[in-house]
Amino acid sequence: MAFDIEMIKKLYANIPGRIEAARKLVGRPLTLTEKILYAHLWGDAPKKPFERGNSYVDFAPDRVAMQDATAQMALLQFMQSGRTSVAVPSTVHCDHLIEAKENSKTDLDRAVHESSEVYDFLASVSNKYGIGFWKPGAGIIHQVVLENYAFPGGMMIGTDSHTVNAGGLGMIAIGVGGADACDVMAGLPWELKMPKLIGVKLTGKLNGWTAPKDVILKVAGILTVKGGTGAVVEYFGEGAVNMSCTGKGTICNMGAEIGATTSTFGYDSSMSRYLSATGREEIAAMADQIQEHLTGDEEVYANPAEYFDQVIEINLSELEPHLNGPFTPDLATPISKMKEAAAANGWPTKIEVGLIGSCTNSSYEDISRAESLAKQVSAKGLSLKSEFTITPGSEQVRFTIERDGFLDTFGKIGATVFANACGPCIGMWARVGAEKAERNTIVHSFNRNFAKRADGNPNTFAFVGSPEIVTAMAIAGDLNFNPLTDTLLNDKGEYVKLDPPSGYELPPRGFAVDDPGFQAPAADGSHVQVIVSPTSSRLQLLDPFTPWEGDNLLGLKLLIKAKGKCTTDHISMAGPWLKFRGHLDNISNNMLIGAVNFFNEKTDSVKSQLTGEYGPVPATQRFYKAAGVGTIVVGDENYGEGSSREHAAMEPRHLGVRAVLVKSFARIHETNLKKQGMLALTFDNKSDYDKIQEDDTIDIIRLKTFAPGKKIKIVLKHKDGTKDEIMVNHTYNKQQIEWFKAGGALNIIRKEFADKQK
């Protein structure tokens, strides 16, 4: 389906001139990333080049995408902006609130019934403000965007960290918090620090068991979960051209797991084929006309070290399939080394469940290659040794693979097909027995494998692989199995070997779908009523946060000193809490319940300095708030890694936390804190983390002279009467400091629109 053709025509007409101007400004050839960024600048042309990693830049994204869990808070904020319709094309996708339990039909029916209030709200607010609405069951946001909205050379933001998936179609697509989405929908510029550039040169060609997923699994092992922070990863080379468009999407999707701002590929014939196959021949024809502007300059790819801040080279012909994990997506193990690694680490080797699909790997190509292995189960006299599930990425993919017999093949070997939704990938999996917290192993083709992520069990060892490898491992039921070399015993007592997977880049008979699940907004939404019940437990209209008092923050108490990895899952869990994503007060009851307290090694157990007793984090913080006592949260490295969910920033703000002080932040979370009027600070000397004591009273001073690049002083007053003074850093620019002073960015937006109405 083709949308927003006129917007794309206008952009494509302007791109050549904007890129030429940027090339003259910079004085050298340009990467694809630079071309797209400079082509989307807000306002007047700059007088000098922007400095990577330092310059804050205002951009004008082409569109906004939101999933149902984050759209609620984004649109509740947008409703306060004063606008009557969105300023750029925007969509809402209902994919997060559908729990995977029995099968697609039963699970979808249950979700529509249980979440009808939320779906009705999202449908009505979309209808009123000119937003495209994709109904429950239509598919996962990122697959639906790739099929309908992504286009080469475009720029998009989305309220989900895996918005980056659209890089597979040559976009700069970036995950943001709802407050950022609110800004862009309200017609304001979107600010981003000019990213650094990481170039990944792909040579050779994928073959046999190796899939696009293995490229990003390899890159994750090289860069780690924070190696891409503040950077865009740009893939190029013959290996990139030899890869399918959806394969490129898989690689870009998991770029979120290395902390990258986004990832992208230059436009090529695979993207043209995909655009045409998904009903967008007109866009493909337009892109073909300006192809040279939709990829990096030749000089850049010929001498990448001169143009990128870091260059990685991977020979796809030699790349081996990988399994990454457990508990972190950057622990990369080649399949040939897994048996050795499992024995050395004591990982459970019996595979209980194999799961394929998700926004990362649910294309027709992915499913067709997995189906080629499923066919071998009966053909070779084998049987599944693990449970096996399939989560299609969209109704278009599901309908097509059903038509082509793939679902029948999976059904014959005992697989379960879940709804076209996020399901187990985000913790919406009602896995039987997970509550027993037993040690067990699963393999999946999703993107994240943090503890408790899929099923809530901290002892589930989750490993990430390609759909092909996951299918083979589910057939074998053994983590030690290497399908490239090992054999399996069939029902005749014979040892047989699985043939390498095969499949189709695109459906030979074309895509098909009866009802894709799209609802267009009203041409005039002024008559549409958006009603939120004051007694609802799922939705709550927002009140503005209070502005800064204009003074130093004195007498703060330490709420928690988080130890080790503290992702947005730890700060604001998903799973059963998704139902409260539109109700700030109710969802705040999950604030930091997954964070490990440095002082007692427990989760959801912190000491109240007012009572001396230990209790749950949210309850303790509510007690501080009721007593009028401000608090501070202290964290470790890469704090806020993971999802883009702004609830992880809004909950502490709502409950009275005044500042978050950490060794380092994940990009999106730091921005979300700033947007909500919080202080996001980092230790100048990371070893000062060790000086924070459990009973500390903390003063944050020098706030009256809060300015870009100027350090802030913190005084730690210990229980024994001693003190430590430490210096902390921040990355606030002038505009962001105004957000802090105003009590949040939305307060400024509201005032600006109110002033215009006078």
PDB file of N, CA, C and O in Angstrom, residues 327 431-440 452 455-461:
ATOM      1  N   PHE A 327      21.067 -13.698  28.467  1.00  0.00           N
ATOM      2  CA  PHE A 327      20.862 -12.510  29.313  1.00  0.00           C
ATOM      3  C   PHE A 327      21.397 -11.197  28.740  1.00  0.00           C
ATOM      4  O   PHE A 327      21.205 -10.155  29.327  1.00  0.00           O
ATOM      5  N   ARG A 431       3.504 -17.935  29.456  1.00  0.00           N
ATOM      6  CA  ARG A 431       4.166 -19.240  29.372  1.00  0.00           C
ATOM      7  C   ARG A 431       3.813 -20.092  30.584  1.00  0.00           C
ATOM      8  O   ARG A 431       4.047 -19.690  31.745  1.00  0.00           O
ATOM      9  N   VAL A 432       3.269 -21.243  30.347  1.00  0.00           N
ATOM     10  CA  VAL A 432       2.885 -22.146  31.433  1.00  0.00           C
ATOM     11  C   VAL A 432       4.121 -22.600  32.204  1.00  0.00           C
ATOM     12  O   VAL A 432       5.107 -23.048  31.619  1.00  0.00           O
ATOM     13  N   GLY A 433       4.085 -22.447  33.523  1.00  0.00           N
ATOM     14  CA  GLY A 433       5.171 -22.903  34.379  1.00  0.00           C
ATOM     15  C   GLY A 433       6.269 -21.899  34.620  1.00  0.00           C
ATOM     16  O   GLY A 433       7.176 -22.153  35.428  1.00  0.00           O
ATOM     17  N   ALA A 434       6.209 -20.745  33.955  1.00  0.00           N
ATOM     18  CA  ALA A 434       7.269 -19.750  34.127  1.00  0.00           C
ATOM     19  C   ALA A 434       7.351 -19.264  35.565  1.00  0.00           C
ATOM     20  O   ALA A 434       8.424 -18.887  36.050  1.00  0.00           O
ATOM     21  N   GLU A 435       6.207 -19.284  36.253  1.00  0.00           N
ATOM     22  CA  GLU A 435       6.177 -18.791  37.637  1.00  0.00           C
ATOM     23  C   GLU A 435       7.007 -19.655  38.590  1.00  0.00           C
ATOM     24  O   GLU A 435       7.371 -19.216  39.687  1.00  0.00           O
ATOM     25  N   LYS A 436       7.361 -20.859  38.158  1.00  0.00           N
ATOM     26  CA  LYS A 436       8.180 -21.731  39.014  1.00  0.00           C
ATOM     27  C   LYS A 436       9.643 -21.294  39.038  1.00  0.00           C
ATOM     28  O   LYS A 436      10.415 -21.758  39.887  1.00  0.00           O
ATOM     29  N   ALA A 437      10.009 -20.423  38.110  1.00  0.00           N
ATOM     30  CA  ALA A 437      11.364 -19.854  38.032  1.00  0.00           C
ATOM     31  C   ALA A 437      12.443 -20.921  37.922  1.00  0.00           C
ATOM     32  O   ALA A 437      13.526 -20.798  38.492  1.00  0.00           O
ATOM     33  N   GLU A 438      12.170 -21.967  37.163  1.00  0.00           N
ATOM     34  CA  GLU A 438      13.149 -23.045  36.985  1.00  0.00           C
ATOM     35  C   GLU A 438      14.184 -22.671  35.918  1.00  0.00           C
ATOM     36  O   GLU A 438      13.884 -21.947  34.969  1.00  0.00           O
ATOM     37  N   ARG A 439      15.396 -23.182  36.089  1.00  0.00           N
ATOM     38  CA  ARG A 439      16.439 -22.982  35.081  1.00  0.00           C
ATOM     39  C   ARG A 439      16.038 -23.717  33.806  1.00  0.00           C
ATOM     40  O   ARG A 439      15.696 -24.900  33.841  1.00  0.00           O
ATOM     41  N   ASN A 440      16.071 -22.999  32.681  1.00  0.00           N
ATOM     42  CA  ASN A 440      15.724 -23.626  31.409  1.00  0.00           C
ATOM     43  C   ASN A 440      16.280 -22.772  30.281  1.00  0.00           C
ATOM     44  O   ASN A 440      16.657 -21.614  30.484  1.00  0.00           O
ATOM     45  N   LYS A 452      14.278 -12.202  32.466  1.00  0.00           N
ATOM     46  CA  LYS A 452      12.828 -12.013  32.637  1.00  0.00           C
ATOM     47  C   LYS A 452      12.147 -11.444  31.402  1.00  0.00           C
ATOM     48  O   LYS A 452      10.928 -11.281  31.397  1.00  0.00           O
ATOM     49  N   ASP A 455       9.525 -14.269  29.430  1.00  0.00           N
ATOM     50  CA  ASP A 455       8.482 -14.973  30.195  1.00  0.00           C
ATOM     51  C   ASP A 455       8.414 -14.595  31.665  1.00  0.00           C
ATOM     52  O   ASP A 455       7.641 -15.185  32.428  1.00  0.00           O
ATOM     53  N   GLY A 456       9.207 -13.626  32.101  1.00  0.00           N
ATOM     54  CA  GLY A 456       9.192 -13.211  33.493  1.00  0.00           C
ATOM     55  C   GLY A 456      10.022 -14.078  34.421  1.00  0.00           C
ATOM     56  O   GLY A 456      10.163 -13.759  35.603  1.00  0.00           O
ATOM     57  N   ASN A 457      10.610 -15.152  33.897  1.00  0.00           N
ATOM     58  CA  ASN A 457      11.422 -16.057  34.706  1.00  0.00           C
ATOM     59  C   ASN A 457      12.889 -15.613  34.645  1.00  0.00           C
ATOM     60  O   ASN A 457      13.498 -15.638  33.578  1.00  0.00           O
ATOM     61  N   PRO A 458      13.470 -15.235  35.788  1.00  0.00           N
ATOM     62  CA  PRO A 458      14.865 -14.790  35.777  1.00  0.00           C
ATOM     63  C   PRO A 458      15.842 -15.903  35.439  1.00  0.00           C
ATOM     64  O   PRO A 458      17.009 -15.635  35.149  1.00  0.00           O
ATOM     65  N   ASN A 459      15.378 -17.139  35.461  1.00  0.00           N
ATOM     66  CA  ASN A 459      16.250 -18.284  35.190  1.00  0.00           C
ATOM     67  C   ASN A 459      16.033 -18.892  33.808  1.00  0.00           C
ATOM     68  O   ASN A 459      16.465 -20.011  33.558  1.00  0.00           O
ATOM     69  N   THR A 460      15.354 -18.157  32.949  1.00  0.00           N
ATOM     70  CA  THR A 460      15.239 -18.589  31.562  1.00  0.00           C
ATOM     71  C   THR A 460      16.447 -18.069  30.787  1.00  0.00           C
ATOM     72  O   THR A 460      16.644 -16.867  30.657  1.00  0.00           O
ATOM     73  N   PHE A 461      17.253 -18.990  30.299  1.00  0.00           N
ATOM     74  CA  PHE A 461      18.443 -18.659  29.516  1.00  0.00           C
ATOM     75  C   PHE A 461      17.997 -18.526  28.053  1.00  0.00           C
ATOM     76  O   PHE A 461      17.705 -19.527  27.395  1.00  0.00           O
TER      77      PHE A 461
END
